């Protein structure tokens, strides 16, 4: 089983990395991009011993307590067999 | 329209960030995680003027030429209305 966790800055928080990439894309002539935001992506390989509900609870705890700074970031995740 | 691009180190490339997170999780008592790999995630807001095929081509070019270092990284993307 694998879990995929995406951590993004909250939309109310300024994202200078994304702004820089957006500026670079514009300068390089890429059209059609209105905004860019950058986040982090984590791929967790889960041991087979966990059932789906336990895996979900574990991944949620890990995302909340380790991977995300709750003051400025928010996370989403999905679990795949 | 929004595009979501995920950039990960190739599986053949060592990922020290992921290894560090994995070590930390183990020390903190989280069970059931066999491995962790970290990557980057980009959210691109696309202007409405593009149709789906054009958006796809544009995002693929941006991912290939700007967001990814093809020597050590690989990308995947999806586009949502």
CSV table of C-alpha atoms in Angstrom, one decimal:
chain,number,residue,atom,x,y,z
A,1,UNK,CA,0.0,0.0,0.0
A,2,UNK,CA,1.2,3.5,-0.8
A,3,UNK,CA,0.2,6.9,0.6
A,4,UNK,CA,0.6,10.1,-1.2
A,5,UNK,CA,0.6,13.3,0.9
A,6,UNK,CA,0.5,16.8,-0.6
A,7,UNK,CA,1.4,19.7,1.6
A,8,UNK,CA,0.7,23.2,0.3
A,9,UNK,CA,0.9,26.7,1.9
A,10,UNK,CA,-2.5,27.9,2.9
A,11,UNK,CA,-4.0,30.1,0.2
A,12,UNK,CA,-3.9,33.1,2.5
A,13,UNK,CA,-0.1,32.7,2.9
A,14,UNK,CA,2.2,34.4,0.3
A,15,UNK,CA,4.2,31.9,-1.7
A,16,UNK,CA,7.4,33.6,-2.9
A,17,UNK,CA,8.7,30.4,-4.6
A,18,UNK,CA,5.6,30.1,-6.7
A,19,UNK,CA,5.7,33.8,-7.5
A,20,UNK,CA,9.3,33.5,-8.7
A,21,UNK,CA,8.5,30.5,-10.9
A,22,UNK,CA,5.6,32.4,-12.3
A,23,UNK,CA,7.8,35.4,-13.1
A,24,UNK,CA,10.4,33.1,-14.8
A,25,UNK,CA,7.7,31.4,-16.9
A,26,UNK,CA,6.4,34.8,-18.1
A,27,UNK,CA,9.9,36.0,-18.9
A,28,UNK,CA,10.6,32.8,-20.8
A,29,UNK,CA,7.6,33.3,-23.0
A,30,UNK,CA,5.2,30.7,-21.6
A,31,UNK,CA,1.7,32.0,-22.1
A,32,UNK,CA,-1.5,31.0,-20.4
A,33,UNK,CA,-0.2,30.5,-16.8
A,34,UNK,CA,-2.1,32.8,-14.4
A,35,UNK,CA,-0.5,31.7,-11.1
A,36,UNK,CA,1.9,29.1,-9.7
A,37,UNK,CA,2.0,27.7,-6.2
A,38,UNK,CA,4.6,25.3,-5.0
A,39,UNK,CA,4.2,22.6,-2.3
A,40,UNK,CA,5.7,19.4,-1.1
A,41,UNK,CA,4.9,15.9,-2.0
A,42,UNK,CA,5.6,12.8,0.0
A,43,UNK,CA,5.3,9.2,-1.1
A,44,UNK,CA,5.0,6.7,1.9
A,45,UNK,CA,5.4,3.0,1.4
A,46,UNK,CA,3.2,1.3,4.0
A,47,UNK,CA,3.8,-2.1,5.4
A,48,UNK,CA,1.3,-4.7,4.4
A,49,UNK,CA,0.3,-5.4,8.0
A,50,UNK,CA,-2.0,-2.4,8.1
A,51,UNK,CA,-5.6,-2.5,6.9
A,52,UNK,CA,-7.0,0.4,5.0
A,53,UNK,CA,-8.6,2.1,8.0
A,54,UNK,CA,-5.5,1.8,10.2
A,55,UNK,CA,-3.3,3.0,7.3
A,56,UNK,CA,-5.6,6.0,6.8
A,57,UNK,CA,-5.4,6.9,10.5
A,58,UNK,CA,-1.6,6.5,10.6
A,59,UNK,CA,-1.1,8.6,7.5
A,60,UNK,CA,-3.4,11.3,8.7
A,61,UNK,CA,-1.5,11.5,12.0
A,62,UNK,CA,1.9,11.6,10.3
A,63,UNK,CA,0.7,14.3,7.9
A,64,UNK,CA,-0.7,16.4,10.7
A,65,UNK,CA,2.1,16.0,13.2
A,66,UNK,CA,5.2,15.7,11.1
A,67,UNK,CA,4.9,16.7,7.5
A,68,UNK,CA,2.8,19.8,7.9
A,69,UNK,CA,3.3,23.1,9.8
A,70,UNK,CA,-0.3,23.8,10.7
A,71,UNK,CA,0.2,27.5,11.1
A,72,UNK,CA,0.9,28.1,7.5
A,73,UNK,CA,0.3,24.8,5.6
A,74,UNK,CA,-2.5,22.4,4.9
A,75,UNK,CA,-2.3,18.8,3.6
A,76,UNK,CA,-4.3,16.4,1.5
A,77,UNK,CA,-3.6,12.7,1.0
A,78,UNK,CA,-4.7,9.6,-0.8
A,79,UNK,CA,-4.0,5.9,-0.2
A,80,UNK,CA,-3.6,3.4,-3.0
A,81,UNK,CA,-3.3,-0.4,-2.9
B,1,UNK,CA,-8.4,25.1,-15.5
B,2,UNK,CA,-5.7,23.9,-13.1
B,3,UNK,CA,-2.7,21.8,-13.7
B,4,UNK,CA,-1.0,19.8,-11.0
B,5,UNK,CA,2.6,18.7,-11.6
B,6,UNK,CA,4.4,16.3,-9.3
B,7,UNK,CA,8.2,16.1,-9.6
B,8,UNK,CA,10.0,13.2,-7.9
B,9,UNK,CA,13.6,12.1,-7.8
B,10,UNK,CA,14.0,9.0,-10.1
B,11,UNK,CA,13.8,5.8,-8.1
B,12,UNK,CA,17.4,5.1,-8.9
B,13,UNK,CA,18.5,8.3,-7.2
B,14,UNK,CA,19.1,8.4,-3.5
B,15,UNK,CA,16.7,10.6,-1.6
B,16,UNK,CA,18.4,11.8,1.7
B,17,UNK,CA,15.4,14.0,2.6
B,18,UNK,CA,13.0,11.1,2.4
B,19,UNK,CA,15.5,8.9,4.4
B,20,UNK,CA,15.7,11.5,7.1
B,21,UNK,CA,11.9,11.8,7.4
B,22,UNK,CA,11.7,8.0,7.5
B,23,UNK,CA,14.3,7.8,10.3
B,24,UNK,CA,12.5,10.5,12.3
B,25,UNK,CA,9.1,8.7,11.9
B,26,UNK,CA,10.6,5.5,13.2
B,27,UNK,CA,12.2,7.3,16.2
B,28,UNK,CA,8.9,9.0,17.0
B,29,UNK,CA,7.2,5.6,17.2
B,30,UNK,CA,5.2,5.6,13.9
B,31,UNK,CA,4.8,2.0,12.8
B,32,UNK,CA,4.1,0.7,9.4
B,33,UNK,CA,6.0,3.0,7.2
B,34,UNK,CA,8.5,1.2,5.1
B,35,UNK,CA,10.0,4.0,3.1
B,36,UNK,CA,9.5,7.7,2.4
B,37,UNK,CA,10.4,9.7,-0.7
B,38,UNK,CA,10.0,13.5,-1.0
B,39,UNK,CA,9.2,15.4,-4.1
B,40,UNK,CA,7.8,18.8,-5.2
B,41,UNK,CA,4.3,19.7,-6.2
B,42,UNK,CA,3.2,22.6,-8.4
B,43,UNK,CA,-0.2,24.0,-8.9
B,44,UNK,CA,-0.6,26.0,-12.0
B,45,UNK,CA,-3.6,28.2,-12.7
B,46,UNK,CA,-4.2,28.2,-16.4
B,47,UNK,CA,-5.9,31.0,-18.3
B,48,UNK,CA,-9.3,30.2,-19.7
B,49,UNK,CA,-8.2,30.9,-23.2
B,50,UNK,CA,-6.5,27.5,-23.7
B,51,UNK,CA,-8.4,24.4,-24.8
B,52,UNK,CA,-7.5,21.1,-23.1
B,53,UNK,CA,-5.1,19.9,-25.7
B,54,UNK,CA,-3.2,23.2,-25.8
B,55,UNK,CA,-3.1,23.3,-22.0
B,56,UNK,CA,-1.7,19.8,-21.9
B,57,UNK,CA,1.0,20.6,-24.4
B,58,UNK,CA,1.9,23.8,-22.5
B,59,UNK,CA,2.0,22.1,-19.1
B,60,UNK,CA,4.1,19.3,-20.4
B,61,UNK,CA,6.6,21.7,-21.9
B,62,UNK,CA,6.8,23.7,-18.7
B,63,UNK,CA,7.2,20.6,-16.6
B,64,UNK,CA,9.9,19.2,-18.9
B,65,UNK,CA,11.9,22.4,-19.4
B,66,UNK,CA,11.5,24.4,-16.2
B,67,UNK,CA,10.2,22.4,-13.3
B,68,UNK,CA,12.2,19.2,-13.7
B,69,UNK,CA,15.9,18.4,-13.8
B,70,UNK,CA,15.8,15.5,-16.3
B,71,UNK,CA,19.1,14.1,-15.1
B,72,UNK,CA,17.8,13.1,-11.7
B,73,UNK,CA,14.0,13.8,-11.7
B,74,UNK,CA,10.9,12.7,-13.4
B,75,UNK,CA,7.4,14.3,-13.5
B,76,UNK,CA,3.8,13.5,-13.8
B,77,UNK,CA,0.9,15.8,-14.2
B,78,UNK,CA,-2.9,16.0,-14.4
B,79,UNK,CA,-5.2,18.8,-15.6
B,80,UNK,CA,-8.5,19.5,-14.0
B,81,UNK,CA,-11.3,21.9,-15.2
